[in-house]
Amino acid sequence: MYKRLRNLTVFTLILQMTVSFSIGYIQPTYAVDEPIVETNINLVPEKKFDNDGKFKIALLPDTQVYAVQYPEIFNDQTQWLADFFKKDDIKFAMHLGDVVDGGTEAEWKNATAAMDTLDNNKVPYGVTIGNHDLSINRQDFVKYFGKSRAQDNPGYIECSDNEMNSVYTFEAEGHNFLVVFLDIDATNDELAWAQTVVDRYPNNPTIVVTHTLIGPQREMASKPYTYKRAENNSPEQIWEKFISKNNQIFMTVNGHDQGANNIVRNNDAGSEVYQYLVDYQGSTKGGNGFLRVIDFLSLFFTISSPK
């Protein structure tokens, strides 16, 4: 429906740089037995951020092991975000799901305490639900990270009726971005809800966050991960029914599978969609405190309706 207009040379360079500068942050107190390939970034803040064509988003993948065994690492991650999101020009943070592991009350309390740091410091963020966050009727996720909490976050727009999906906006370098958090194995009704939101914001470049979408080999599974019922959609179906149909969606992010990978796919309009998998839970102490930051450099991105 929409035609994406942009400087292709510049935009391609941006995403090449994004891959190169997707940095894992590690807390210095958590040593590892073997060298980490990724390198820590120089945290000296730039003096001016507005109108420099640059900004960042932060990805906080699967914290489930921290919630059980190492809440201090989870606390340090969110404290780092609170300390540096303004200094490092981070416009939005995205939790990729599996907030907890076994869903015990102690785990949810550990996770809540860690995420309270973002709330208390007005860090703009959203959370997607992972398979380890499920419970009967998913009431624990709703209780701790549903609408009652989400609606106070900067940039909040709305939640779906079941509170498993949410949408936010943030502004960066003259662009108003949309971030859609989708339920794992989103149903047709949930995709329809997401479509109504996207339709209301047709000129907003959009990022979709869901717990599982691309896998370790950059593949998209043909079957739902969590449920095998007809109303749940597989990653492949979510791509076909929703992501590929909306030209304003230029990026997807997910966790779930151990590792970090990315691929560029073309949507139905022939435009590139940049897809990222980020999950460090298999590393020392459940991830060793890593999170990922993506830089956007000299961004030119507009969307217009066809005449």
Tab-separated table of C-alpha atoms in Angstrom:
chain	number	residue	atom	x	y	z
A	1	MET	CA	0.000	0.000	0.000
A	2	TYR	CA	2.816	2.360	0.817
A	3	LYS	CA	5.916	3.250	-1.100
A	4	ARG	CA	9.069	3.763	0.870
A	5	LEU	CA	11.217	6.659	-0.315
A	6	ARG	CA	14.815	6.926	0.830
A	7	ASN	CA	18.381	7.480	-0.167
A	8	LEU	CA	19.353	3.877	-0.848
A	9	THR	CA	23.093	4.398	-0.705
A	10	VAL	CA	22.955	6.139	2.645
A	11	PHE	CA	20.414	3.758	4.139
A	12	THR	CA	22.396	0.693	3.093
A	13	LEU	CA	25.462	2.199	4.704
A	14	ILE	CA	23.495	2.779	7.868
A	15	LEU	CA	22.521	-0.843	8.209
A	16	GLN	CA	26.024	-2.052	7.358
A	17	MET	CA	27.267	0.185	10.129
A	18	THR	CA	24.498	-1.068	12.366
A	19	VAL	CA	25.780	-4.605	12.020
A	20	SER	CA	29.347	-3.506	12.610
A	21	PHE	CA	28.500	-1.425	15.640
A	22	SER	CA	25.998	-3.700	17.322
A	23	ILE	CA	27.956	-3.817	20.555
A	24	GLY	CA	27.531	-6.151	23.503
A	25	TYR	CA	28.022	-4.450	26.851
A	26	ILE	CA	29.557	-6.443	29.650
A	27	GLN	CA	29.760	-5.527	33.301
A	28	PRO	CA	33.466	-5.686	34.266
A	29	THR	CA	32.761	-7.656	37.444
A	30	TYR	CA	31.532	-10.687	35.511
A	31	ALA	CA	34.633	-12.349	34.099
A	32	VAL	CA	34.393	-15.087	31.500
A	33	ASP	CA	36.647	-18.051	30.872
A	34	GLU	CA	37.134	-17.326	27.190
A	35	PRO	CA	37.452	-14.038	25.298
A	36	ILE	CA	34.262	-12.390	24.135
A	37	VAL	CA	34.366	-11.578	20.437
A	38	GLU	CA	32.390	-8.380	20.808
A	39	THR	CA	34.187	-5.310	22.062
A	40	ASN	CA	33.105	-2.781	24.632
A	41	ILE	CA	32.301	0.647	23.288
A	42	ASN	CA	33.899	3.855	24.510
A	43	LEU	CA	31.269	5.268	26.830
A	44	VAL	CA	32.491	8.884	26.701
A	45	PRO	CA	29.306	10.737	25.746
A	46	GLU	CA	29.088	13.019	22.765
A	47	LYS	CA	28.452	16.667	23.586
A	48	LYS	CA	25.559	17.173	21.178
A	49	PHE	CA	23.038	14.691	19.874
A	50	ASP	CA	20.192	16.636	18.316
A	51	ASN	CA	20.270	16.969	14.548
A	52	ASP	CA	23.473	14.966	14.139
A	53	GLY	CA	21.729	12.196	12.186
A	54	LYS	CA	22.568	9.586	14.836
A	55	PHE	CA	20.736	7.730	17.577
A	56	LYS	CA	20.649	4.305	19.239
A	57	ILE	CA	18.239	1.673	20.460
A	58	ALA	CA	19.019	-0.935	23.126
A	59	LEU	CA	18.026	-4.607	23.075
A	60	LEU	CA	17.699	-6.475	26.373
A	61	PRO	CA	17.469	-10.196	25.531
A	62	ASP	CA	16.282	-13.176	27.591
A	63	THR	CA	16.928	-12.347	31.254
A	64	GLN	CA	15.478	-15.611	32.548
A	65	VAL	CA	18.669	-16.961	34.163
A	66	TYR	CA	19.323	-13.639	35.885
A	67	ALA	CA	15.812	-13.634	37.341
A	68	VAL	CA	16.479	-17.029	38.949
A	69	GLN	CA	20.149	-16.999	39.905
A	70	TYR	CA	21.806	-13.649	39.259
A	71	PRO	CA	19.403	-10.768	39.936
A	72	GLU	CA	22.393	-8.506	40.552
A	73	ILE	CA	23.348	-8.813	36.876
A	74	PHE	CA	19.805	-7.929	35.796
A	75	ASN	CA	19.940	-4.947	38.159
A	76	ASP	CA	23.258	-3.824	36.697
A	77	GLN	CA	21.913	-4.017	33.153
A	78	THR	CA	18.955	-1.774	33.866
A	79	GLN	CA	21.086	0.550	35.969
A	80	TRP	CA	23.465	0.898	33.029
A	81	LEU	CA	20.540	1.834	30.799
A	82	ALA	CA	19.324	4.345	33.367
A	83	ASP	CA	22.789	5.881	33.651
A	84	PHE	CA	23.596	6.031	29.956
A	85	PHE	CA	20.401	6.243	27.899
A	86	LYS	CA	20.627	10.039	27.713
A	87	LYS	CA	24.411	10.268	27.696
A	88	ASP	CA	24.675	7.647	24.953
A	89	ASP	CA	21.656	8.903	22.946
A	90	ILE	CA	19.607	5.717	23.394
A	91	LYS	CA	16.066	6.567	22.354
A	92	PHE	CA	14.294	3.327	23.250
A	93	ALA	CA	14.982	-0.002	24.993
A	94	MET	CA	13.308	-3.294	24.041
A	95	HIS	CA	13.092	-6.366	26.251
A	96	LEU	CA	12.921	-9.393	23.945
A	97	GLY	CA	10.987	-11.741	26.221
A	98	ASP	CA	11.659	-14.592	28.632
A	99	VAL	CA	11.796	-12.084	31.432
A	100	VAL	CA	11.710	-15.000	33.883
A	101	ASP	CA	12.427	-18.726	33.657
A	102	GLY	CA	10.113	-20.894	35.750
A	103	GLY	CA	7.619	-18.185	36.589
A	104	THR	CA	7.977	-18.354	40.370
A	105	GLU	CA	6.915	-15.371	42.442
A	106	ALA	CA	10.542	-14.782	43.444
A	107	GLU	CA	11.609	-14.549	39.789
A	108	TRP	CA	8.859	-12.058	38.937
A	109	LYS	CA	9.824	-9.966	41.948
A	110	ASN	CA	13.492	-9.984	40.887
A	111	ALA	CA	12.514	-8.958	37.372
A	112	THR	CA	10.168	-6.263	38.626
A	113	ALA	CA	12.853	-4.815	40.880
A	114	ALA	CA	15.305	-4.643	37.985
A	115	MET	CA	12.821	-3.061	35.580
A	116	ASP	CA	11.713	-0.591	38.268
A	117	THR	CA	15.046	1.129	37.657
A	118	LEU	CA	13.926	1.982	34.122
A	119	ASP	CA	10.573	3.255	35.382
A	120	ASN	CA	12.136	5.367	38.106
A	121	ASN	CA	14.498	6.974	35.614
A	122	LYS	CA	11.893	7.444	32.845
A	123	VAL	CA	13.788	5.255	30.386
A	124	PRO	CA	11.489	4.609	27.402
A	125	TYR	CA	11.051	0.863	26.976
A	126	GLY	CA	8.657	-1.971	26.174
A	127	VAL	CA	8.531	-5.697	26.956
A	128	THR	CA	7.428	-8.635	24.809
A	129	ILE	CA	6.237	-11.937	26.274
A	130	GLY	CA	8.383	-15.067	25.911
A	131	ASN	CA	7.510	-18.728	26.238
A	132	HIS	CA	8.998	-18.857	29.750
A	133	ASP	CA	6.734	-15.971	30.791
A	134	LEU	CA	3.547	-17.952	30.104
A	135	SER	CA	1.261	-19.073	32.884
A	136	ILE	CA	-2.417	-19.988	33.143
A	137	ASN	CA	-4.152	-17.326	31.042
A	138	ARG	CA	-0.779	-15.542	31.117
A	139	GLN	CA	-1.936	-13.731	34.238
A	140	ASP	CA	1.576	-13.248	35.656
A	141	PHE	CA	2.812	-11.319	32.636
A	142	VAL	CA	-0.320	-9.172	32.745
A	143	LYS	CA	0.099	-8.641	36.480
A	144	TYR	CA	3.718	-7.514	36.288
A	145	PHE	CA	4.152	-6.133	32.754
A	146	GLY	CA	0.649	-5.584	31.413
A	147	LYS	CA	-1.216	-2.350	30.801
A	148	SER	CA	-1.091	-1.146	34.408
A	149	ARG	CA	2.664	-0.854	34.097
A	150	ALA	CA	3.079	-0.188	30.388
A	151	GLN	CA	0.741	2.801	30.295
A	152	ASP	CA	3.138	4.830	32.430
A	153	ASN	CA	6.110	4.246	30.129
A	154	PRO	CA	7.267	7.146	27.927
A	155	GLY	CA	5.828	6.853	24.418
A	156	TYR	CA	3.083	4.358	25.329
A	157	ILE	CA	0.178	4.298	22.861
A	158	GLU	CA	-1.941	1.281	23.765
A	159	CYS	CA	-2.175	-2.423	24.629
A	160	SER	CA	-4.367	-5.028	22.997
A	161	ASP	CA	-7.410	-6.128	24.985
A	162	ASN	CA	-5.618	-9.211	26.310
A	163	GLU	CA	-2.570	-7.058	27.246
A	164	MET	CA	-0.208	-9.454	25.444
A	165	ASN	CA	0.631	-6.867	22.777
A	166	SER	CA	1.626	-3.228	23.095
A	167	VAL	CA	2.764	-0.335	20.969
A	168	TYR	CA	4.961	2.689	21.615
A	169	THR	CA	6.378	5.630	19.738
A	170	PHE	CA	9.640	7.499	20.062
A	171	GLU	CA	11.142	10.455	18.251
A	172	ALA	CA	14.660	10.505	16.860
A	173	GLU	CA	16.309	12.864	14.396
A	174	GLY	CA	13.068	14.250	13.063
A	175	HIS	CA	11.368	10.854	12.650
A	176	ASN	CA	8.518	9.485	14.738
A	177	PHE	CA	9.112	5.750	15.063
A	178	LEU	CA	6.584	3.092	16.009
A	179	VAL	CA	7.509	-0.025	18.025
A	180	VAL	CA	5.026	-2.924	18.006
A	181	PHE	CA	5.489	-5.668	20.635
A	182	LEU	CA	3.746	-8.847	19.479
A	183	ASP	CA	2.655	-11.845	21.518
A	184	ILE	CA	4.663	-15.020	20.904
A	185	ASP	CA	2.874	-17.008	18.156
A	186	ALA	CA	0.508	-14.074	17.712
A	187	THR	CA	-3.040	-15.053	16.759
A	188	ASN	CA	-4.962	-13.715	13.785
A	189	ASP	CA	-6.917	-11.440	16.141
A	190	GLU	CA	-3.697	-10.078	17.581
A	191	LEU	CA	-2.268	-9.455	14.118
A	192	ALA	CA	-5.511	-7.717	13.171
A	193	TRP	CA	-5.149	-5.484	16.234
A	194	ALA	CA	-1.541	-4.678	15.261
A	195	GLN	CA	-2.699	-3.855	11.750
A	196	THR	CA	-5.228	-1.328	13.022
A	197	VAL	CA	-2.469	0.415	14.970
A	198	VAL	CA	-0.072	0.479	12.023
A	199	ASP	CA	-2.860	1.815	9.808
A	200	ARG	CA	-3.313	4.762	12.176
A	201	TYR	CA	0.370	5.671	11.899
A	202	PRO	CA	1.154	5.080	8.195
A	203	ASN	CA	4.083	7.495	8.084
A	204	ASN	CA	5.956	6.108	11.087
A	205	PRO	CA	8.945	3.839	10.353
A	206	THR	CA	8.116	0.740	12.391
A	207	ILE	CA	10.041	-1.884	14.368
A	208	VAL	CA	8.368	-5.166	15.315
A	209	VAL	CA	9.519	-6.960	18.471
A	210	THR	CA	8.447	-10.515	19.261
A	211	HIS	CA	10.107	-13.309	21.201
A	212	THR	CA	10.755	-15.717	18.348
A	213	LEU	CA	10.896	-14.874	14.653
A	214	ILE	CA	14.248	-15.705	13.023
A	215	GLY	CA	16.357	-18.604	14.274
A	216	PRO	CA	20.094	-19.297	14.568
A	217	GLN	CA	20.381	-20.003	10.833
A	218	ARG	CA	18.306	-16.904	9.997
A	219	GLU	CA	15.346	-19.162	9.213
A	220	MET	CA	11.701	-18.579	10.152
A	221	ALA	CA	9.901	-21.625	11.514
A	222	SER	CA	6.796	-22.872	9.719
A	223	LYS	CA	5.077	-23.981	12.959
A	224	PRO	CA	4.217	-22.013	16.102
A	225	TYR	CA	6.682	-22.631	18.925
A	226	THR	CA	4.375	-22.601	21.921
A	227	TYR	CA	0.975	-23.784	20.763
A	228	LYS	CA	-0.131	-26.000	17.903
A	229	ARG	CA	-3.661	-24.639	17.718
A	230	ALA	CA	-5.038	-23.136	14.546
A	231	GLU	CA	-5.368	-19.633	15.975
A	232	ASN	CA	-1.635	-19.276	16.644
A	233	ASN	CA	0.704	-18.187	13.877
A	234	SER	CA	4.211	-19.403	13.199
A	235	PRO	CA	7.072	-16.957	12.577
A	236	GLU	CA	6.693	-17.642	8.856
A	237	GLN	CA	2.989	-16.815	9.011
A	238	ILE	CA	3.577	-13.644	11.052
A	239	TRP	CA	5.972	-12.541	8.326
A	240	GLU	CA	3.566	-13.395	5.517
A	241	LYS	CA	0.376	-12.055	7.101
A	242	PHE	CA	1.667	-8.913	8.778
A	243	ILE	CA	5.299	-7.892	8.470
A	244	SER	CA	5.761	-8.338	4.723
A	245	LYS	CA	2.444	-6.612	4.003
A	246	ASN	CA	3.395	-3.330	5.712
A	247	ASN	CA	6.087	-1.374	3.942
A	248	GLN	CA	6.664	0.900	6.907
A	249	ILE	CA	8.063	-2.053	8.914
A	250	PHE	CA	11.791	-1.864	8.274
A	251	MET	CA	13.168	-3.882	11.215
A	252	THR	CA	12.290	-6.874	13.398
A	253	VAL	CA	13.984	-7.984	16.605
A	254	ASN	CA	13.658	-11.217	18.565
A	255	GLY	CA	15.383	-13.344	21.196
A	256	HIS	CA	14.641	-16.970	22.219
A	257	ASP	CA	17.458	-18.789	20.384
A	258	GLN	CA	20.989	-18.547	21.724
A	259	GLY	CA	23.265	-16.382	19.602
A	260	ALA	CA	23.301	-13.186	17.611
A	261	ASN	CA	22.488	-13.120	13.930
A	262	ASN	CA	20.834	-10.974	11.296
A	263	ILE	CA	19.419	-11.145	7.788
A	264	VAL	CA	17.852	-8.775	5.283
A	265	ARG	CA	14.604	-9.915	3.648
A	266	ASN	CA	12.508	-8.139	1.057
A	267	ASN	CA	8.870	-7.470	1.834
A	268	ASP	CA	5.996	-7.624	-0.649
A	269	ALA	CA	6.832	-4.126	-1.902
A	270	GLY	CA	10.460	-5.116	-2.527
A	271	SER	CA	11.841	-3.031	0.357
A	272	GLU	CA	14.428	-4.357	2.792
A	273	VAL	CA	13.451	-5.525	6.267
A	274	TYR	CA	16.404	-5.879	8.640
A	275	GLN	CA	15.909	-8.782	11.050
A	276	TYR	CA	17.917	-9.352	14.226
A	277	LEU	CA	18.230	-12.295	16.608
A	278	VAL	CA	19.866	-11.484	19.958
A	279	ASP	CA	20.101	-13.915	22.895
A	280	TYR	CA	23.081	-14.459	25.222
A	281	GLN	CA	21.484	-16.737	27.829
A	282	GLY	CA	23.804	-19.673	26.999
A	283	SER	CA	26.877	-17.691	27.985
A	284	THR	CA	28.468	-17.511	31.429
A	285	LYS	CA	25.968	-16.730	34.193
A	286	GLY	CA	23.087	-16.636	31.761
A	287	GLY	CA	24.503	-13.988	29.468
A	288	ASN	CA	27.316	-12.353	31.432
A	289	GLY	CA	25.520	-9.016	31.530
A	290	PHE	CA	25.488	-8.464	27.773
A	291	LEU	CA	22.915	-6.378	26.034
A	292	ARG	CA	23.029	-5.065	22.488
A	293	VAL	CA	22.977	-1.518	21.172
A	294	ILE	CA	22.217	-0.690	17.543
A	295	ASP	CA	23.469	2.576	16.085
A	296	PHE	CA	21.583	4.463	13.402
A	297	LEU	CA	23.848	6.800	11.444
A	298	SER	CA	22.795	9.540	9.010
A	299	LEU	CA	19.286	8.156	8.715
A	300	PHE	CA	17.052	9.157	5.808
A	301	PHE	CA	13.708	7.439	5.898
A	302	THR	CA	10.310	8.630	4.684
A	303	ILE	CA	7.136	6.809	3.778
A	304	SER	CA	4.438	8.105	1.479
A	305	SER	CA	1.194	6.832	0.034
A	306	PRO	CA	1.112	6.155	-3.699
A	307	LYS	CA	-0.584	8.841	-5.768
